[in-house]
Amino acid sequence: GAVVSQHPSWVICKSGTSVKIECRSLDFQATTMFWYRQFPKQSLMLMATSNEGSKATYEQGVEKDKFLINHASLTLSTLTVTSAHPEDSSFYICSASGGSGTEAFFGQGTRLTVV
Amino acid sequence: SQQGEEDPQALSIQEGENATMNCSYKTSINNLQWYRQNSGRGLVHLILIRSNEREKHSGRLRVTLDTSKKSSSLLITASRAADTASYFCATGGEAGNTPLVFGKGTRLSVIA
């Protein structure tokens, strides 16, 4: 199957700083990538849809100025958590639509801890 | 928003037993997928069942789909301790630019 690589797998940052998470499709071109957030013992909630070359579409309740998404190429999307606070601590995971049917390919996820 | 509701939310069984997890969804679908997530890790795609299919098998996994009841079930037979994980159903993603919508998930614990 297709491979989506997400980096870093975990990060600890101080409150007020910004953190960038990368999501790369390694063996296919992904015109669309999705960013999800997962709090402990909860399900994945869609944050935004990232389209190559255009602005991301954010879900209701997700602050676009706080969660900056850039999809500069067909293989890379980045999520930057700006001015992170402890409540932003969560598991962030990206996915990209691949070429084989409707299966979505997920990155390994990033565990963000804001202290 | 979440499309599906899984039940049970948590399930604990002995190794060798079968585990059944159920998922209900709200809108019409073209397909439904099941994913597995080990604690704190990424998602692993298990199986996709299309709306015109009623049952699908993959190894020890058996998935059923009842579109009239808007429900699906995932059966894991002869469970192993390594099956301990969270299992999610997901709908959507029919087109490349539409996201998956996940159910709340079932946390399965298989005790050796």
JSON list of N, CA, C and O in Angstrom, two decimals, chain B residues 33-91:
[
{"chain": "B", "resi": 33, "resn": "GLN", "atom": "N", "xyz": [-15.42, 1.36, 6.35]},
{"chain": "B", "resi": 33, "resn": "GLN", "atom": "CA", "xyz": [-14.10, 0.78, 6.59]},
{"chain": "B", "resi": 33, "resn": "GLN", "atom": "C", "xyz": [-13.89, 0.57, 8.09]},
{"chain": "B", "resi": 33, "resn": "GLN", "atom": "O", "xyz": [-14.47, 1.28, 8.91]},
{"chain": "B", "resi": 34, "resn": "TRP", "atom": "N", "xyz": [-13.07, -0.38, 8.40]},
{"chain": "B", "resi": 34, "resn": "TRP", "atom": "CA", "xyz": [-12.67, -0.63, 9.77]},
{"chain": "B", "resi": 34, "resn": "TRP", "atom": "C", "xyz": [-11.17, -0.42, 9.89]},
{"chain": "B", "resi": 34, "resn": "TRP", "atom": "O", "xyz": [-10.40, -0.86, 9.03]},
{"chain": "B", "resi": 35, "resn": "TYR", "atom": "N", "xyz": [-10.79, 0.24, 10.98]},
{"chain": "B", "resi": 35, "resn": "TYR", "atom": "CA", "xyz": [-9.40, 0.50, 11.26]},
{"chain": "B", "resi": 35, "resn": "TYR", "atom": "C", "xyz": [-9.07, 0.01, 12.67]},
{"chain": "B", "resi": 35, "resn": "TYR", "atom": "O", "xyz": [-9.92, -0.05, 13.55]},
{"chain": "B", "resi": 36, "resn": "ARG", "atom": "N", "xyz": [-7.80, -0.24, 12.85]},
{"chain": "B", "resi": 36, "resn": "ARG", "atom": "CA", "xyz": [-7.28, -0.64, 14.15]},
{"chain": "B", "resi": 36, "resn": "ARG", "atom": "C", "xyz": [-6.22, 0.37, 14.57]},
{"chain": "B", "resi": 36, "resn": "ARG", "atom": "O", "xyz": [-5.46, 0.88, 13.74]},
{"chain": "B", "resi": 37, "resn": "GLN", "atom": "N", "xyz": [-6.18, 0.65, 15.87]},
{"chain": "B", "resi": 37, "resn": "GLN", "atom": "CA", "xyz": [-5.17, 1.57, 16.38]},
{"chain": "B", "resi": 37, "resn": "GLN", "atom": "C", "xyz": [-4.62, 1.01, 17.67]},
{"chain": "B", "resi": 37, "resn": "GLN", "atom": "O", "xyz": [-5.35, 0.85, 18.66]},
{"chain": "B", "resi": 38, "resn": "ASN", "atom": "N", "xyz": [-3.33, 0.71, 17.65]},
{"chain": "B", "resi": 38, "resn": "ASN", "atom": "CA", "xyz": [-2.67, 0.34, 18.90]},
{"chain": "B", "resi": 38, "resn": "ASN", "atom": "C", "xyz": [-2.47, 1.60, 19.73]},
{"chain": "B", "resi": 38, "resn": "ASN", "atom": "O", "xyz": [-2.42, 2.70, 19.18]},
{"chain": "B", "resi": 39, "resn": "SER", "atom": "N", "xyz": [-2.33, 1.43, 21.01]},
{"chain": "B", "resi": 39, "resn": "SER", "atom": "CA", "xyz": [-2.27, 2.57, 21.92]},
{"chain": "B", "resi": 39, "resn": "SER", "atom": "C", "xyz": [-1.23, 3.59, 21.49]},
{"chain": "B", "resi": 39, "resn": "SER", "atom": "O", "xyz": [-0.05, 3.27, 21.36]},
{"chain": "B", "resi": 40, "resn": "GLY", "atom": "N", "xyz": [-1.69, 4.83, 21.25]},
{"chain": "B", "resi": 40, "resn": "GLY", "atom": "CA", "xyz": [-0.76, 5.90, 20.92]},
{"chain": "B", "resi": 40, "resn": "GLY", "atom": "C", "xyz": [-0.09, 5.78, 19.58]},
{"chain": "B", "resi": 40, "resn": "GLY", "atom": "O", "xyz": [0.92, 6.45, 19.33]},
{"chain": "B", "resi": 41, "resn": "ARG", "atom": "N", "xyz": [-0.64, 4.95, 18.71]},
{"chain": "B", "resi": 41, "resn": "ARG", "atom": "CA", "xyz": [-0.01, 4.74, 17.41]},
{"chain": "B", "resi": 41, "resn": "ARG", "atom": "C", "xyz": [-0.94, 5.16, 16.28]},
{"chain": "B", "resi": 41, "resn": "ARG", "atom": "O", "xyz": [-2.06, 5.60, 16.50]},
{"chain": "B", "resi": 42, "resn": "GLY", "atom": "N", "xyz": [-0.45, 5.00, 15.06]},
{"chain": "B", "resi": 42, "resn": "GLY", "atom": "CA", "xyz": [-1.26, 5.34, 13.90]},
{"chain": "B", "resi": 42, "resn": "GLY", "atom": "C", "xyz": [-2.31, 4.30, 13.62]},
{"chain": "B", "resi": 42, "resn": "GLY", "atom": "O", "xyz": [-2.49, 3.34, 14.35]},
{"chain": "B", "resi": 43, "resn": "LEU", "atom": "N", "xyz": [-3.03, 4.54, 12.54]},
{"chain": "B", "resi": 43, "resn": "LEU", "atom": "CA", "xyz": [-4.13, 3.66, 12.17]},
{"chain": "B", "resi": 43, "resn": "LEU", "atom": "C", "xyz": [-3.69, 2.61, 11.15]},
{"chain": "B", "resi": 43, "resn": "LEU", "atom": "O", "xyz": [-2.90, 2.90, 10.26]},
{"chain": "B", "resi": 44, "resn": "VAL", "atom": "N", "xyz": [-4.25, 1.44, 11.30]},
{"chain": "B", "resi": 44, "resn": "VAL", "atom": "CA", "xyz": [-4.01, 0.37, 10.35]},
{"chain": "B", "resi": 44, "resn": "VAL", "atom": "C", "xyz": [-5.34, 0.02, 9.70]},
{"chain": "B", "resi": 44, "resn": "VAL", "atom": "O", "xyz": [-6.31, -0.29, 10.39]},
{"chain": "B", "resi": 45, "resn": "HIS", "atom": "N", "xyz": [-5.36, 0.07, 8.38]},
{"chain": "B", "resi": 45, "resn": "HIS", "atom": "CA", "xyz": [-6.58, -0.27, 7.67]},
{"chain": "B", "resi": 45, "resn": "HIS", "atom": "C", "xyz": [-6.80, -1.78, 7.72]},
{"chain": "B", "resi": 45, "resn": "HIS", "atom": "O", "xyz": [-5.89, -2.56, 7.42]},
{"chain": "B", "resi": 46, "resn": "LEU", "atom": "N", "xyz": [-7.99, -2.17, 8.12]},
{"chain": "B", "resi": 46, "resn": "LEU", "atom": "CA", "xyz": [-8.30, -3.60, 8.22]},
{"chain": "B", "resi": 46, "resn": "LEU", "atom": "C", "xyz": [-9.08, -4.10, 7.03]},
{"chain": "B", "resi": 46, "resn": "LEU", "atom": "O", "xyz": [-8.71, -5.10, 6.40]},
{"chain": "B", "resi": 47, "resn": "ILE", "atom": "N", "xyz": [-10.18, -3.44, 6.74]},
{"chain": "B", "resi": 47, "resn": "ILE", "atom": "CA", "xyz": [-11.07, -3.98, 5.71]},
{"chain": "B", "resi": 47, "resn": "ILE", "atom": "C", "xyz": [-12.03, -2.90, 5.24]},
{"chain": "B", "resi": 47, "resn": "ILE", "atom": "O", "xyz": [-12.39, -2.00, 6.01]},
{"chain": "B", "resi": 48, "resn": "LEU", "atom": "N", "xyz": [-12.40, -2.97, 4.00]},
{"chain": "B", "resi": 48, "resn": "LEU", "atom": "CA", "xyz": [-13.39, -2.08, 3.41]},
{"chain": "B", "resi": 48, "resn": "LEU", "atom": "C", "xyz": [-14.53, -2.93, 2.87]},
{"chain": "B", "resi": 48, "resn": "LEU", "atom": "O", "xyz": [-14.29, -3.93, 2.20]},
{"chain": "B", "resi": 49, "resn": "ILE", "atom": "N", "xyz": [-15.74, -2.54, 3.20]},
{"chain": "B", "resi": 49, "resn": "ILE", "atom": "CA", "xyz": [-16.90, -3.25, 2.67]},
{"chain": "B", "resi": 49, "resn": "ILE", "atom": "C", "xyz": [-17.77, -2.24, 1.93]},
{"chain": "B", "resi": 49, "resn": "ILE", "atom": "O", "xyz": [-18.04, -1.14, 2.44]},
{"chain": "B", "resi": 50, "resn": "ARG", "atom": "N", "xyz": [-18.17, -2.59, 0.74]},
{"chain": "B", "resi": 50, "resn": "ARG", "atom": "CA", "xyz": [-18.96, -1.68, -0.08]},
{"chain": "B", "resi": 50, "resn": "ARG", "atom": "C", "xyz": [-20.44, -1.83, 0.25]},
{"chain": "B", "resi": 50, "resn": "ARG", "atom": "O", "xyz": [-20.88, -2.85, 0.77]},
{"chain": "B", "resi": 51, "resn": "SER", "atom": "N", "xyz": [-21.20, -0.84, -0.13]},
{"chain": "B", "resi": 51, "resn": "SER", "atom": "CA", "xyz": [-22.62, -0.82, 0.25]},
{"chain": "B", "resi": 51, "resn": "SER", "atom": "C", "xyz": [-23.41, -1.95, -0.39]},
{"chain": "B", "resi": 51, "resn": "SER", "atom": "O", "xyz": [-24.48, -2.32, 0.11]},
{"chain": "B", "resi": 52, "resn": "ASN", "atom": "N", "xyz": [-22.89, -2.52, -1.47]},
{"chain": "B", "resi": 52, "resn": "ASN", "atom": "CA", "xyz": [-23.61, -3.62, -2.10]},
{"chain": "B", "resi": 52, "resn": "ASN", "atom": "C", "xyz": [-23.13, -4.99, -1.62]},
{"chain": "B", "resi": 52, "resn": "ASN", "atom": "O", "xyz": [-23.54, -6.02, -2.14]},
{"chain": "B", "resi": 53, "resn": "GLU", "atom": "N", "xyz": [-22.26, -4.96, -0.63]},
{"chain": "B", "resi": 53, "resn": "GLU", "atom": "CA", "xyz": [-21.78, -6.20, -0.03]},
{"chain": "B", "resi": 53, "resn": "GLU", "atom": "C", "xyz": [-22.43, -6.38, 1.33]},
{"chain": "B", "resi": 53, "resn": "GLU", "atom": "O", "xyz": [-22.66, -5.41, 2.06]},
{"chain": "B", "resi": 54, "resn": "ARG", "atom": "N", "xyz": [-22.65, -7.60, 1.72]},
{"chain": "B", "resi": 54, "resn": "ARG", "atom": "CA", "xyz": [-23.27, -7.89, 3.01]},
{"chain": "B", "resi": 54, "resn": "ARG", "atom": "C", "xyz": [-22.27, -8.47, 3.99]},
{"chain": "B", "resi": 54, "resn": "ARG", "atom": "O", "xyz": [-22.43, -8.34, 5.21]},
{"chain": "B", "resi": 55, "resn": "GLU", "atom": "N", "xyz": [-21.25, -9.09, 3.45]},
{"chain": "B", "resi": 55, "resn": "GLU", "atom": "CA", "xyz": [-20.27, -9.73, 4.33]},
{"chain": "B", "resi": 55, "resn": "GLU", "atom": "C", "xyz": [-18.93, -9.81, 3.62]},
{"chain": "B", "resi": 55, "resn": "GLU", "atom": "O", "xyz": [-18.88, -9.98, 2.40]},
{"chain": "B", "resi": 56, "resn": "LYS", "atom": "N", "xyz": [-17.88, -9.68, 4.43]},
{"chain": "B", "resi": 56, "resn": "LYS", "atom": "CA", "xyz": [-16.55, -9.77, 3.85]},
{"chain": "B", "resi": 56, "resn": "LYS", "atom": "C", "xyz": [-15.61, -10.38, 4.87]},
{"chain": "B", "resi": 56, "resn": "LYS", "atom": "O", "xyz": [-15.74, -10.14, 6.07]},
{"chain": "B", "resi": 57, "resn": "HIS", "atom": "N", "xyz": [-14.67, -11.18, 4.38]},
{"chain": "B", "resi": 57, "resn": "HIS", "atom": "CA", "xyz": [-13.74, -11.87, 5.27]},
{"chain": "B", "resi": 57, "resn": "HIS", "atom": "C", "xyz": [-12.31, -11.48, 4.93]},
{"chain": "B", "resi": 57, "resn": "HIS", "atom": "O", "xyz": [-11.98, -11.23, 3.77]},
{"chain": "B", "resi": 58, "resn": "SER", "atom": "N", "xyz": [-11.49, -11.43, 5.95]},
{"chain": "B", "resi": 58, "resn": "SER", "atom": "CA", "xyz": [-10.07, -11.24, 5.75]},
{"chain": "B", "resi": 58, "resn": "SER", "atom": "C", "xyz": [-9.35, -11.92, 6.91]},
{"chain": "B", "resi": 58, "resn": "SER", "atom": "O", "xyz": [-9.32, -11.41, 8.02]},
{"chain": "B", "resi": 59, "resn": "GLY", "atom": "N", "xyz": [-8.82, -13.10, 6.66]},
{"chain": "B", "resi": 59, "resn": "GLY", "atom": "CA", "xyz": [-8.16, -13.84, 7.74]},
{"chain": "B", "resi": 59, "resn": "GLY", "atom": "C", "xyz": [-9.13, -14.15, 8.87]},
{"chain": "B", "resi": 59, "resn": "GLY", "atom": "O", "xyz": [-10.18, -14.75, 8.66]},
{"chain": "B", "resi": 60, "resn": "ARG", "atom": "N", "xyz": [-8.79, -13.70, 10.07]},
{"chain": "B", "resi": 60, "resn": "ARG", "atom": "CA", "xyz": [-9.67, -13.93, 11.23]},
{"chain": "B", "resi": 60, "resn": "ARG", "atom": "C", "xyz": [-10.74, -12.85, 11.38]},
{"chain": "B", "resi": 60, "resn": "ARG", "atom": "O", "xyz": [-11.48, -12.85, 12.37]},
{"chain": "B", "resi": 61, "resn": "LEU", "atom": "N", "xyz": [-10.80, -11.95, 10.43]},
{"chain": "B", "resi": 61, "resn": "LEU", "atom": "CA", "xyz": [-11.77, -10.86, 10.50]},
{"chain": "B", "resi": 61, "resn": "LEU", "atom": "C", "xyz": [-12.98, -11.17, 9.62]},
{"chain": "B", "resi": 61, "resn": "LEU", "atom": "O", "xyz": [-12.85, -11.67, 8.51]},
{"chain": "B", "resi": 62, "resn": "ARG", "atom": "N", "xyz": [-14.16, -10.83, 10.17]},
{"chain": "B", "resi": 62, "resn": "ARG", "atom": "CA", "xyz": [-15.38, -10.95, 9.38]},
{"chain": "B", "resi": 62, "resn": "ARG", "atom": "C", "xyz": [-16.18, -9.68, 9.62]},
{"chain": "B", "resi": 62, "resn": "ARG", "atom": "O", "xyz": [-16.46, -9.32, 10.75]},
{"chain": "B", "resi": 63, "resn": "VAL", "atom": "N", "xyz": [-16.50, -9.02, 8.54]},
{"chain": "B", "resi": 63, "resn": "VAL", "atom": "CA", "xyz": [-17.27, -7.78, 8.62]},
{"chain": "B", "resi": 63, "resn": "VAL", "atom": "C", "xyz": [-18.61, -7.99, 7.94]},
{"chain": "B", "resi": 63, "resn": "VAL", "atom": "O", "xyz": [-18.68, -8.58, 6.87]},
{"chain": "B", "resi": 64, "resn": "THR", "atom": "N", "xyz": [-19.65, -7.50, 8.57]},
{"chain": "B", "resi": 64, "resn": "THR", "atom": "CA", "xyz": [-20.98, -7.52, 7.95]},
{"chain": "B", "resi": 64, "resn": "THR", "atom": "C", "xyz": [-21.47, -6.09, 7.81]},
{"chain": "B", "resi": 64, "resn": "THR", "atom": "O", "xyz": [-21.04, -5.19, 8.54]},
{"chain": "B", "resi": 65, "resn": "LEU", "atom": "N", "xyz": [-22.36, -5.90, 6.89]},
{"chain": "B", "resi": 65, "resn": "LEU", "atom": "CA", "xyz": [-22.94, -4.58, 6.66]},
{"chain": "B", "resi": 65, "resn": "LEU", "atom": "C", "xyz": [-24.43, -4.74, 6.39]},
{"chain": "B", "resi": 65, "resn": "LEU", "atom": "O", "xyz": [-24.82, -5.55, 5.54]},
{"chain": "B", "resi": 66, "resn": "ASP", "atom": "N", "xyz": [-25.22, -4.01, 7.13]},
{"chain": "B", "resi": 66, "resn": "ASP", "atom": "CA", "xyz": [-26.67, -4.00, 6.93]},
{"chain": "B", "resi": 66, "resn": "ASP", "atom": "C", "xyz": [-27.08, -2.56, 6.65]},
{"chain": "B", "resi": 66, "resn": "ASP", "atom": "O", "xyz": [-27.24, -1.76, 7.57]},
{"chain": "B", "resi": 67, "resn": "THR", "atom": "N", "xyz": [-27.22, -2.24, 5.40]},
{"chain": "B", "resi": 67, "resn": "THR", "atom": "CA", "xyz": [-27.51, -0.85, 5.04]},
{"chain": "B", "resi": 67, "resn": "THR", "atom": "C", "xyz": [-28.93, -0.45, 5.44]},
{"chain": "B", "resi": 67, "resn": "THR", "atom": "O", "xyz": [-29.20, 0.73, 5.65]},
{"chain": "B", "resi": 68, "resn": "SER", "atom": "N", "xyz": [-29.81, -1.42, 5.57]},
{"chain": "B", "resi": 68, "resn": "SER", "atom": "CA", "xyz": [-31.19, -1.08, 5.98]},
{"chain": "B", "resi": 68, "resn": "SER", "atom": "C", "xyz": [-31.22, -0.63, 7.43]},
{"chain": "B", "resi": 68, "resn": "SER", "atom": "O", "xyz": [-32.03, 0.20, 7.82]},
{"chain": "B", "resi": 69, "resn": "LYS", "atom": "N", "xyz": [-30.31, -1.17, 8.21]},
{"chain": "B", "resi": 69, "resn": "LYS", "atom": "CA", "xyz": [-30.22, -0.79, 9.63]},
{"chain": "B", "resi": 69, "resn": "LYS", "atom": "C", "xyz": [-29.09, 0.20, 9.87]},
{"chain": "B", "resi": 69, "resn": "LYS", "atom": "O", "xyz": [-28.88, 0.63, 11.01]},
{"chain": "B", "resi": 70, "resn": "LYS", "atom": "N", "xyz": [-28.39, 0.55, 8.81]},
{"chain": "B", "resi": 70, "resn": "LYS", "atom": "CA", "xyz": [-27.25, 1.45, 8.93]},
{"chain": "B", "resi": 70, "resn": "LYS", "atom": "C", "xyz": [-26.30, 0.96, 10.04]},
{"chain": "B", "resi": 70, "resn": "LYS", "atom": "O", "xyz": [-25.97, 1.71, 10.98]},
{"chain": "B", "resi": 71, "resn": "SER", "atom": "N", "xyz": [-25.90, -0.27, 9.91]},
{"chain": "B", "resi": 71, "resn": "SER", "atom": "CA", "xyz": [-25.01, -0.83, 10.92]},
{"chain": "B", "resi": 71, "resn": "SER", "atom": "C", "xyz": [-24.02, -1.80, 10.30]},
{"chain": "B", "resi": 71, "resn": "SER", "atom": "O", "xyz": [-24.27, -2.38, 9.23]},
{"chain": "B", "resi": 72, "resn": "SER", "atom": "N", "xyz": [-22.92, -1.97, 10.99]},
{"chain": "B", "resi": 72, "resn": "SER", "atom": "CA", "xyz": [-21.88, -2.91, 10.57]},
{"chain": "B", "resi": 72, "resn": "SER", "atom": "C", "xyz": [-21.32, -3.58, 11.81]},
{"chain": "B", "resi": 72, "resn": "SER", "atom": "O", "xyz": [-21.39, -3.03, 12.91]},
{"chain": "B", "resi": 73, "resn": "SER", "atom": "N", "xyz": [-20.79, -4.75, 11.62]},
{"chain": "B", "resi": 73, "resn": "SER", "atom": "CA", "xyz": [-20.14, -5.42, 12.75]},
{"chain": "B", "resi": 73, "resn": "SER", "atom": "C", "xyz": [-18.79, -5.96, 12.30]},
{"chain": "B", "resi": 73, "resn": "SER", "atom": "O", "xyz": [-18.59, -6.31, 11.13]},
{"chain": "B", "resi": 74, "resn": "LEU", "atom": "N", "xyz": [-17.88, -5.99, 13.24]},
{"chain": "B", "resi": 74, "resn": "LEU", "atom": "CA", "xyz": [-16.55, -6.57, 13.02]},
{"chain": "B", "resi": 74, "resn": "LEU", "atom": "C", "xyz": [-16.39, -7.71, 14.01]},
{"chain": "B", "resi": 74, "resn": "LEU", "atom": "O", "xyz": [-16.52, -7.51, 15.22]},
{"chain": "B", "resi": 75, "resn": "LEU", "atom": "N", "xyz": [-16.13, -8.87, 13.48]},
{"chain": "B", "resi": 75, "resn": "LEU", "atom": "CA", "xyz": [-15.90, -10.06, 14.30]},
{"chain": "B", "resi": 75, "resn": "LEU", "atom": "C", "xyz": [-14.45, -10.48, 14.17]},
{"chain": "B", "resi": 75, "resn": "LEU", "atom": "O", "xyz": [-13.96, -10.65, 13.05]},
{"chain": "B", "resi": 76, "resn": "ILE", "atom": "N", "xyz": [-13.79, -10.63, 15.29]},
{"chain": "B", "resi": 76, "resn": "ILE", "atom": "CA", "xyz": [-12.44, -11.18, 15.30]},
{"chain": "B", "resi": 76, "resn": "ILE", "atom": "C", "xyz": [-12.53, -12.56, 15.94]},
{"chain": "B", "resi": 76, "resn": "ILE", "atom": "O", "xyz": [-12.93, -12.69, 17.10]},
{"chain": "B", "resi": 77, "resn": "THR", "atom": "N", "xyz": [-12.19, -13.56, 15.19]},
{"chain": "B", "resi": 77, "resn": "THR", "atom": "CA", "xyz": [-12.28, -14.92, 15.72]},
{"chain": "B", "resi": 77, "resn": "THR", "atom": "C", "xyz": [-10.95, -15.34, 16.35]},
{"chain": "B", "resi": 77, "resn": "THR", "atom": "O", "xyz": [-9.89, -14.84, 15.99]},
{"chain": "B", "resi": 78, "resn": "ALA", "atom": "N", "xyz": [-11.06, -16.25, 17.30]},
{"chain": "B", "resi": 78, "resn": "ALA", "atom": "CA", "xyz": [-9.86, -16.81, 17.95]},
{"chain": "B", "resi": 78, "resn": "ALA", "atom": "C", "xyz": [-8.89, -15.71, 18.33]},
{"chain": "B", "resi": 78, "resn": "ALA", "atom": "O", "xyz": [-7.72, -15.69, 17.90]},
{"chain": "B", "resi": 79, "resn": "SER", "atom": "N", "xyz": [-9.36, -14.80, 19.14]},
{"chain": "B", "resi": 79, "resn": "SER", "atom": "CA", "xyz": [-8.57, -13.60, 19.44]},
{"chain": "B", "resi": 79, "resn": "SER", "atom": "C", "xyz": [-7.25, -13.94, 20.12]},
{"chain": "B", "resi": 79, "resn": "SER", "atom": "O", "xyz": [-7.09, -14.97, 20.78]},
{"chain": "B", "resi": 80, "resn": "ARG", "atom": "N", "xyz": [-6.30, -13.04, 19.93]},
{"chain": "B", "resi": 80, "resn": "ARG", "atom": "CA", "xyz": [-4.97, -13.18, 20.50]},
{"chain": "B", "resi": 80, "resn": "ARG", "atom": "C", "xyz": [-4.66, -11.93, 21.31]},
{"chain": "B", "resi": 80, "resn": "ARG", "atom": "O", "xyz": [-5.24, -10.87, 21.09]},
{"chain": "B", "resi": 81, "resn": "ALA", "atom": "N", "xyz": [-3.73, -12.04, 22.22]},
{"chain": "B", "resi": 81, "resn": "ALA", "atom": "CA", "xyz": [-3.34, -10.89, 23.02]},
{"chain": "B", "resi": 81, "resn": "ALA", "atom": "C", "xyz": [-2.90, -9.73, 22.13]},
{"chain": "B", "resi": 81, "resn": "ALA", "atom": "O", "xyz": [-3.14, -8.56, 22.44]},
{"chain": "B", "resi": 82, "resn": "ALA", "atom": "N", "xyz": [-2.30, -10.05, 20.99]},
{"chain": "B", "resi": 82, "resn": "ALA", "atom": "CA", "xyz": [-1.83, -9.02, 20.07]},
{"chain": "B", "resi": 82, "resn": "ALA", "atom": "C", "xyz": [-2.97, -8.27, 19.39]},
{"chain": "B", "resi": 82, "resn": "ALA", "atom": "O", "xyz": [-2.75, -7.23, 18.75]},
{"chain": "B", "resi": 83, "resn": "ASP", "atom": "N", "xyz": [-4.20, -8.76, 19.53]},
{"chain": "B", "resi": 83, "resn": "ASP", "atom": "CA", "xyz": [-5.34, -8.05, 18.96]},
{"chain": "B", "resi": 83, "resn": "ASP", "atom": "C", "xyz": [-5.78, -6.89, 19.85]},
{"chain": "B", "resi": 83, "resn": "ASP", "atom": "O", "xyz": [-6.66, -6.11, 19.47]},
{"chain": "B", "resi": 84, "resn": "THR", "atom": "N", "xyz": [-5.21, -6.80, 21.03]},
{"chain": "B", "resi": 84, "resn": "THR", "atom": "CA", "xyz": [-5.55, -5.70, 21.93]},
{"chain": "B", "resi": 84, "resn": "THR", "atom": "C", "xyz": [-5.26, -4.36, 21.26]},
{"chain": "B", "resi": 84, "resn": "THR", "atom": "O", "xyz": [-4.12, -4.08, 20.87]},
{"chain": "B", "resi": 85, "resn": "ALA", "atom": "N", "xyz": [-6.30, -3.56, 21.11]},
{"chain": "B", "resi": 85, "resn": "ALA", "atom": "CA", "xyz": [-6.19, -2.29, 20.38]},
{"chain": "B", "resi": 85, "resn": "ALA", "atom": "C", "xyz": [-7.56, -1.62, 20.42]},
{"chain": "B", "resi": 85, "resn": "ALA", "atom": "O", "xyz": [-8.52, -2.16, 20.96]},
{"chain": "B", "resi": 86, "resn": "SER", "atom": "N", "xyz": [-7.62, -0.44, 19.82]},
{"chain": "B", "resi": 86, "resn": "SER", "atom": "CA", "xyz": [-8.91, 0.21, 19.60]},
{"chain": "B", "resi": 86, "resn": "SER", "atom": "C", "xyz": [-9.31, 0.00, 18.16]},
{"chain": "B", "resi": 86, "resn": "SER", "atom": "O", "xyz": [-8.46, 0.04, 17.25]},
{"chain": "B", "resi": 87, "resn": "TYR", "atom": "N", "xyz": [-10.58, -0.21, 17.94]},
{"chain": "B", "resi": 87, "resn": "TYR", "atom": "CA", "xyz": [-11.08, -0.48, 16.60]},
{"chain": "B", "resi": 87, "resn": "TYR", "atom": "C", "xyz": [-12.13, 0.58, 16.26]},
{"chain": "B", "resi": 87, "resn": "TYR", "atom": "O", "xyz": [-13.03, 0.86, 17.05]},
{"chain": "B", "resi": 88, "resn": "PHE", "atom": "N", "xyz": [-11.98, 1.15, 15.07]},
{"chain": "B", "resi": 88, "resn": "PHE", "atom": "CA", "xyz": [-12.87, 2.22, 14.63]},
{"chain": "B", "resi": 88, "resn": "PHE", "atom": "C", "xyz": [-13.50, 1.87, 13.30]},
{"chain": "B", "resi": 88, "resn": "PHE", "atom": "O", "xyz": [-12.83, 1.35, 12.40]},
{"chain": "B", "resi": 89, "resn": "CYS", "atom": "N", "xyz": [-14.77, 2.19, 13.18]},
{"chain": "B", "resi": 89, "resn": "CYS", "atom": "CA", "xyz": [-15.37, 2.15, 11.85]},
{"chain": "B", "resi": 89, "resn": "CYS", "atom": "C", "xyz": [-15.30, 3.57, 11.29]},
{"chain": "B", "resi": 89, "resn": "CYS", "atom": "O", "xyz": [-15.21, 4.55, 12.04]},
{"chain": "B", "resi": 90, "resn": "ALA", "atom": "N", "xyz": [-15.34, 3.66, 9.99]},
{"chain": "B", "resi": 90, "resn": "ALA", "atom": "CA", "xyz": [-15.25, 4.97, 9.34]},
{"chain": "B", "resi": 90, "resn": "ALA", "atom": "C", "xyz": [-16.04, 4.94, 8.06]},
{"chain": "B", "resi": 90, "resn": "ALA", "atom": "O", "xyz": [-16.04, 3.96, 7.32]},
{"chain": "B", "resi": 91, "resn": "THR", "atom": "N", "xyz": [-16.71, 6.02, 7.80]},
{"chain": "B", "resi": 91, "resn": "THR", "atom": "CA", "xyz": [-17.45, 6.18, 6.56]},
{"chain": "B", "resi": 91, "resn": "THR", "atom": "C", "xyz": [-16.93, 7.41, 5.83]},
{"chain": "B", "resi": 91, "resn": "THR", "atom": "O", "xyz": [-16.18, 8.21, 6.39]}
]
